[in-house]
PDB file of C-alpha atoms in Angstrom:
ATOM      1  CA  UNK A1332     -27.884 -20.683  52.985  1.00  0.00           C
ATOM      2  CA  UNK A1333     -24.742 -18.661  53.330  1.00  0.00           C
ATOM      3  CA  UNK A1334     -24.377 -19.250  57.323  1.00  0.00           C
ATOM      4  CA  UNK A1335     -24.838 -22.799  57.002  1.00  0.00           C
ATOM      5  CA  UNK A1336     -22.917 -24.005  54.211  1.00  0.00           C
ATOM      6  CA  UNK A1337     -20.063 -21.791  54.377  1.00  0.00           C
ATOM      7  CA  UNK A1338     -18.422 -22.944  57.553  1.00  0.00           C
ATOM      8  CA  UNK A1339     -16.127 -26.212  57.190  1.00  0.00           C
ATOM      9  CA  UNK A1340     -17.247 -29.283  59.098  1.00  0.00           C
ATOM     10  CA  UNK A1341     -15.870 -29.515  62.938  1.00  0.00           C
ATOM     11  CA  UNK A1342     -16.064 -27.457  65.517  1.00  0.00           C
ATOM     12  CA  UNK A1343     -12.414 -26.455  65.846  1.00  0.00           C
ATOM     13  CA  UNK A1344     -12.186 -25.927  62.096  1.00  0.00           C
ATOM     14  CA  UNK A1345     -15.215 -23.938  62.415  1.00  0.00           C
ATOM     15  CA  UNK A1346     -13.645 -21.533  65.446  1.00  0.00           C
ATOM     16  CA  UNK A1347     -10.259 -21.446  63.277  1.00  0.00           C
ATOM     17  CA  UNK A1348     -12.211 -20.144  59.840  1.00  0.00           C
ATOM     18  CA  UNK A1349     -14.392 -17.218  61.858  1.00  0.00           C
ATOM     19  CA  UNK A1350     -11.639 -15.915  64.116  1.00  0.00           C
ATOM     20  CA  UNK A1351      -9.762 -15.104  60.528  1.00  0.00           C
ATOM     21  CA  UNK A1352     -12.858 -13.143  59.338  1.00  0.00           C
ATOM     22  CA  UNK A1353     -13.721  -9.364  59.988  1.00  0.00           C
ATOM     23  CA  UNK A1354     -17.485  -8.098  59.801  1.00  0.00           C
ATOM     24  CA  UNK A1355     -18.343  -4.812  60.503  1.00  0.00           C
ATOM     25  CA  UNK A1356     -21.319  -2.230  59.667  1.00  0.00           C
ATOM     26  CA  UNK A1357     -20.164   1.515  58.339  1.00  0.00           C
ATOM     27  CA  UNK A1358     -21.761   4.651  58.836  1.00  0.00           C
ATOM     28  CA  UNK A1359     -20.857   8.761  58.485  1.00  0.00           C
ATOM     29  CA  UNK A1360     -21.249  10.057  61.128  1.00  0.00           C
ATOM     30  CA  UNK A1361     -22.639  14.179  61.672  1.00  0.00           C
ATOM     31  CA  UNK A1362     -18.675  15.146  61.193  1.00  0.00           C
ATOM     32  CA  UNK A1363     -18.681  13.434  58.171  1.00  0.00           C
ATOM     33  CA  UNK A1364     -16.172  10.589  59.663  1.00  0.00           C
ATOM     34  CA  UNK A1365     -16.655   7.237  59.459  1.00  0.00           C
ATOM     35  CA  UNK A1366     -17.954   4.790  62.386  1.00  0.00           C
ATOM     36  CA  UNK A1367     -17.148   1.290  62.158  1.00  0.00           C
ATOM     37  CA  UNK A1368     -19.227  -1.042  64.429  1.00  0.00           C
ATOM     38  CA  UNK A1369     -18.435  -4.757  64.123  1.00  0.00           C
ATOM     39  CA  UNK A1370     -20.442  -7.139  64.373  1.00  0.00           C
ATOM     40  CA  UNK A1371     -21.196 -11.396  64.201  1.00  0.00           C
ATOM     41  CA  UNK A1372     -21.931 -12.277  60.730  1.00  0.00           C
ATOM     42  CA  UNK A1373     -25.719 -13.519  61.095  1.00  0.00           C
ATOM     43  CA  UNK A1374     -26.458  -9.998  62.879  1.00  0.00           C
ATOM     44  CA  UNK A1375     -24.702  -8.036  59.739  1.00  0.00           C
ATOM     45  CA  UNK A1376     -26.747  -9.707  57.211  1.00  0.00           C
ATOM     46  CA  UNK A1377     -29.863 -10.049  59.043  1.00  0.00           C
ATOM     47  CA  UNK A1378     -31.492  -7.004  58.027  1.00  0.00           C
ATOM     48  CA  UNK A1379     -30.644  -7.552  53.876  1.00  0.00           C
ATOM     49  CA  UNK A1380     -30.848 -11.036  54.252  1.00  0.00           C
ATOM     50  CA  UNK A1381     -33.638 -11.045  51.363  1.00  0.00           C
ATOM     51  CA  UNK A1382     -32.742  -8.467  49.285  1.00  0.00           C
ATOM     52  CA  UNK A1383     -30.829  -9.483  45.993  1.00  0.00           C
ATOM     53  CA  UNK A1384     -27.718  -8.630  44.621  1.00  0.00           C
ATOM     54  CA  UNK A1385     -28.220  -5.638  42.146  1.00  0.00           C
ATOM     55  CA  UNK A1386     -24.546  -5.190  40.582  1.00  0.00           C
ATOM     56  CA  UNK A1387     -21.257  -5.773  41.529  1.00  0.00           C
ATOM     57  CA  UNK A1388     -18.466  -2.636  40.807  1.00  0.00           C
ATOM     58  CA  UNK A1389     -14.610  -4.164  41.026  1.00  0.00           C
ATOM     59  CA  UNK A1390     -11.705  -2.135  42.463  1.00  0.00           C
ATOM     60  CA  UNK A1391      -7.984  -2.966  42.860  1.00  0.00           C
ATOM     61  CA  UNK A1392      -5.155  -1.022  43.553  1.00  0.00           C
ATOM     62  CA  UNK A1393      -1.519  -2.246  43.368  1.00  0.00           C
ATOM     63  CA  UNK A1394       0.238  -3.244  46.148  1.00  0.00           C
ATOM     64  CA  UNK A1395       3.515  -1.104  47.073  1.00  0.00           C
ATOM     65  CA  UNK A1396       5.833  -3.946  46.197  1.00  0.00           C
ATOM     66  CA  UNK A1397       4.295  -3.636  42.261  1.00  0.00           C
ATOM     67  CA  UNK A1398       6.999  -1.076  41.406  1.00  0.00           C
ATOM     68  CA  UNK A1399       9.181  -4.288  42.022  1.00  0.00           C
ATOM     69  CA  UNK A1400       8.192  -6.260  39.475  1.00  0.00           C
ATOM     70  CA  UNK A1401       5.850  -4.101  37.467  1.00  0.00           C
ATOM     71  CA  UNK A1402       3.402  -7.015  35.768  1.00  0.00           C
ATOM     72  CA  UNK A1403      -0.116  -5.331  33.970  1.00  0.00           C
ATOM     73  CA  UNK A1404      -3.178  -6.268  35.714  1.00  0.00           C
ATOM     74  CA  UNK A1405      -4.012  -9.369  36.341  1.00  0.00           C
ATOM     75  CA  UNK A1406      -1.029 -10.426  36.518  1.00  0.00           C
ATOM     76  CA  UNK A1407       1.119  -7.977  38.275  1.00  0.00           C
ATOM     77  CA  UNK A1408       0.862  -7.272  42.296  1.00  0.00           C
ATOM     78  CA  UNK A1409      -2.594  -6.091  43.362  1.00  0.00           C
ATOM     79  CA  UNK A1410      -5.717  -6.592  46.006  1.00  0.00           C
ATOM     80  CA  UNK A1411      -8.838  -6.618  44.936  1.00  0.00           C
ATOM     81  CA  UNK A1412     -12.245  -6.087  46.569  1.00  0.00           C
ATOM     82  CA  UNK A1413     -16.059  -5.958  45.411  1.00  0.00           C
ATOM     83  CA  UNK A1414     -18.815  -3.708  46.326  1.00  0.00           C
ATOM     84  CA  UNK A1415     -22.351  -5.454  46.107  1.00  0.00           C
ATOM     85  CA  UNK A1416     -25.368  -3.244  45.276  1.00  0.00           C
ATOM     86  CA  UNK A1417     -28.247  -4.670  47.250  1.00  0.00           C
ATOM     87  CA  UNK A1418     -31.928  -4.269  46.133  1.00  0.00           C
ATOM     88  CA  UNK A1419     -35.437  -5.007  47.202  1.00  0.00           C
ATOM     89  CA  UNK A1420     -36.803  -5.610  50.602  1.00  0.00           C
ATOM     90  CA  UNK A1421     -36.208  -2.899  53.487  1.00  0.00           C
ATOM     91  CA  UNK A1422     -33.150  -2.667  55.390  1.00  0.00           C
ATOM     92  CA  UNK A1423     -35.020  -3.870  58.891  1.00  0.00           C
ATOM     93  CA  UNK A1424     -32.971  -1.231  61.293  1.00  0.00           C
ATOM     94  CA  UNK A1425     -33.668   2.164  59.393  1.00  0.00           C
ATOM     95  CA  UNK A1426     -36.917   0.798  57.054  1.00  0.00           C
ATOM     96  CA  UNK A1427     -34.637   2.917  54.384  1.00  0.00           C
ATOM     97  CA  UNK A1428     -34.772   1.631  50.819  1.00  0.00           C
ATOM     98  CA  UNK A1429     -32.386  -1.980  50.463  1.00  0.00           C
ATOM     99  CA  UNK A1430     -30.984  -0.373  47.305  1.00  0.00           C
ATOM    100  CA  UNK A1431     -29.536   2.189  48.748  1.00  0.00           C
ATOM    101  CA  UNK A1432     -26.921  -0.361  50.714  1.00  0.00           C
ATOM    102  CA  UNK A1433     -24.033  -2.181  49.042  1.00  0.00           C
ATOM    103  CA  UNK A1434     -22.032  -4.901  50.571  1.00  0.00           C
ATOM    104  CA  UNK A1435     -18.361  -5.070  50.366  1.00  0.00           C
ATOM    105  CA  UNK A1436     -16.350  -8.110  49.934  1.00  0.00           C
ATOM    106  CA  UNK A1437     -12.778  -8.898  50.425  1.00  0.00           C
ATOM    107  CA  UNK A1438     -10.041 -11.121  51.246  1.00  0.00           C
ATOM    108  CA  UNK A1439      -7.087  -9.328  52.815  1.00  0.00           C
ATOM    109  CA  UNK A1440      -3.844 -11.014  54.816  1.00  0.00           C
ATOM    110  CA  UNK A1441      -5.676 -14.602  54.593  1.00  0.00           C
ATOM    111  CA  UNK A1442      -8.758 -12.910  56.070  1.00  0.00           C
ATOM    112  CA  UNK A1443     -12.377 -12.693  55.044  1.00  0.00           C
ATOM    113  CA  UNK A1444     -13.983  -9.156  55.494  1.00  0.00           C
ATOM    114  CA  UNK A1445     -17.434  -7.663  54.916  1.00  0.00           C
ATOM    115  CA  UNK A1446     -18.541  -4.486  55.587  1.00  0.00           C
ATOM    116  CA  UNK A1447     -22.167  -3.466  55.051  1.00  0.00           C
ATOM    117  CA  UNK A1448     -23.578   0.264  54.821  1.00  0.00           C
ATOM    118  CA  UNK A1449     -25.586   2.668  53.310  1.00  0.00           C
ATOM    119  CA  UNK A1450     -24.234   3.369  49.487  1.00  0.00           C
ATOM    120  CA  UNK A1451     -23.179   6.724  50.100  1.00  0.00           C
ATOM    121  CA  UNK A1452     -20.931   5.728  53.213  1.00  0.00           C
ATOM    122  CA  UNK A1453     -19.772   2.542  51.112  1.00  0.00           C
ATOM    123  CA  UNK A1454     -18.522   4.497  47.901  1.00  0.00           C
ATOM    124  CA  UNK A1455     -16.588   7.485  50.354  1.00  0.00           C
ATOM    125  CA  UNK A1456     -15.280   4.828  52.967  1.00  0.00           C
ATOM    126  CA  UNK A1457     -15.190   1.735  51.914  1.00  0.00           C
ATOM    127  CA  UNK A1458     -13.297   2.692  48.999  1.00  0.00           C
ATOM    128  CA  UNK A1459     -10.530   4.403  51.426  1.00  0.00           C
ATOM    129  CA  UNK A1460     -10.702   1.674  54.300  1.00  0.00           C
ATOM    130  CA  UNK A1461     -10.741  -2.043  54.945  1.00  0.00           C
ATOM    131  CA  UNK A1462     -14.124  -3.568  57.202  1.00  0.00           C
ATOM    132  CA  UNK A1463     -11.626  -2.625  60.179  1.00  0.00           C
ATOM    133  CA  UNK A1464     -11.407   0.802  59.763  1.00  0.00           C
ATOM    134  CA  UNK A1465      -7.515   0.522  58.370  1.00  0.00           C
ATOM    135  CA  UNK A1466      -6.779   3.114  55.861  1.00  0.00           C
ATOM    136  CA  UNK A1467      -6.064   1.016  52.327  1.00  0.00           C
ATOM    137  CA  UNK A1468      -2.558   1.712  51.460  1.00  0.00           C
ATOM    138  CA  UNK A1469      -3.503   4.121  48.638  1.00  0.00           C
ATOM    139  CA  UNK A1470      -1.274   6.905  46.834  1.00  0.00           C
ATOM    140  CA  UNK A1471      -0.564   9.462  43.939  1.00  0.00           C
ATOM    141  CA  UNK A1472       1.482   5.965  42.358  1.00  0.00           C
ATOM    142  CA  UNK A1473      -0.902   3.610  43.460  1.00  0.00           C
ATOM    143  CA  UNK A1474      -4.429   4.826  42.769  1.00  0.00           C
ATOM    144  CA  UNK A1475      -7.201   2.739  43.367  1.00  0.00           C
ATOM    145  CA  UNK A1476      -8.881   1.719  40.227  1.00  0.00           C
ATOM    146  CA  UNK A1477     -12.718   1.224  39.426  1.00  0.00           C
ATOM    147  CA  UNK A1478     -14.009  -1.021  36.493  1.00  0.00           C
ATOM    148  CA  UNK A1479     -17.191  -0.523  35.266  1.00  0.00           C
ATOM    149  CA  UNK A1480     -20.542  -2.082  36.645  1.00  0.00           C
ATOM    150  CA  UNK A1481     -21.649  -5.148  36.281  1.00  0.00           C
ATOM    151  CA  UNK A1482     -25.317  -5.773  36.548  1.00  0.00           C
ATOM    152  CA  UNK A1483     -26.833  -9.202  37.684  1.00  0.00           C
ATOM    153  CA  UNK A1484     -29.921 -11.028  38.361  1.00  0.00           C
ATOM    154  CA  UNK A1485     -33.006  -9.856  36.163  1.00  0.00           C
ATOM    155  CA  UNK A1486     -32.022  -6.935  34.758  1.00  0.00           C
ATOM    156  CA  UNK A1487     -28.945  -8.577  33.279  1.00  0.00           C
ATOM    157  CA  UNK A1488     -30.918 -11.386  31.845  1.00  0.00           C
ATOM    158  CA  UNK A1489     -29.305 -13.855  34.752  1.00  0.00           C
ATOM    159  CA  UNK A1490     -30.901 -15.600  37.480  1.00  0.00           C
ATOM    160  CA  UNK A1491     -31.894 -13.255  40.743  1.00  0.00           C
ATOM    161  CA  UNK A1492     -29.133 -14.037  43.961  1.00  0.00           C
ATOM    162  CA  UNK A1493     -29.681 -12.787  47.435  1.00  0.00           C
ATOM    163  CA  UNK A1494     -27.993 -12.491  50.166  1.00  0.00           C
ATOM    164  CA  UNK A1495     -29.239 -15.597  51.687  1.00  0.00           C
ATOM    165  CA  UNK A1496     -27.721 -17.438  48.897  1.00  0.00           C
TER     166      UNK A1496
END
């Protein structure tokens, strides 16, 4: 499972790897705003701990020092992060469907962050802030860049992944 084989061995080498990682659940709020609440990892994934993994959709957007040294993607300057559809199950808190919730994935300044929420919430916020709450440093010259879905498991003709793996 992902809780137990993802932390190093030790326990100081365990405290050092999850005080550098960020987990927080996003919602919209009745102002149309977005609440960040975070949250341990185990009590994040809890409630989609079963459900697979759908599809994965990449984004990037280049970093402001890209004008710089203006390399094409991959190569040139950029940070990239993954949004995770989730499917089957029921997300435990709200009994709404699992597929409506994606996952987000990133690695920013050294730092692990995942931010779960419905899919609505994921694709308006997620896509404009980091699993803090931190506005992404988007612009007119810098626009954040989708690439198409990719889907997984079954319907892909791959082997199903969940959460727990």
């Amino acid at each position: 499972s992902l809780l137990g084989s993802a932390r190093p061995p030790g326990e100081a080498a365990a405290a050092g790897f999850w005080s550098n990682a960020l987990f927080s659940r996003v919602e919209v709020d009745g102002k149309g705003e977005g609440q960040w609440q975070r949250m341990e990892l185990k009590e994040l994934l809890a409630p989609v701990w079963s459900c697979s993994i759908a599809a994965s959709t990449e984004f990037r957007y280049a970093f402001r020092t890209a004008s710089l040294v203006p390399l094409p993607p991959p190569l040139g300057m950029h940070h990239t992060f993954l949004l995770l559809e989730l499917a089957g199950g029921k997300f435990r808190s709200s009994g709404a469907a699992a597929a409506q919730y994606e996952l987000s994935l990133e690695r920013f300044d050294n730092r692990l962050e995942l931010m779960l929420g419905e899919r609505v919430a994921m694709r308006s916020l997620a896509t404009r802030h980091r699993a803090g709450g931190q506005p992404r440093g988007l612009d007119p010259e810098r626009p954040l860049e989708e690439a198409p879905r990719v889907a997984l498991g079954e319907a892909a003709g791959l082997p199903t992944l969940k959460v727990a793996d």
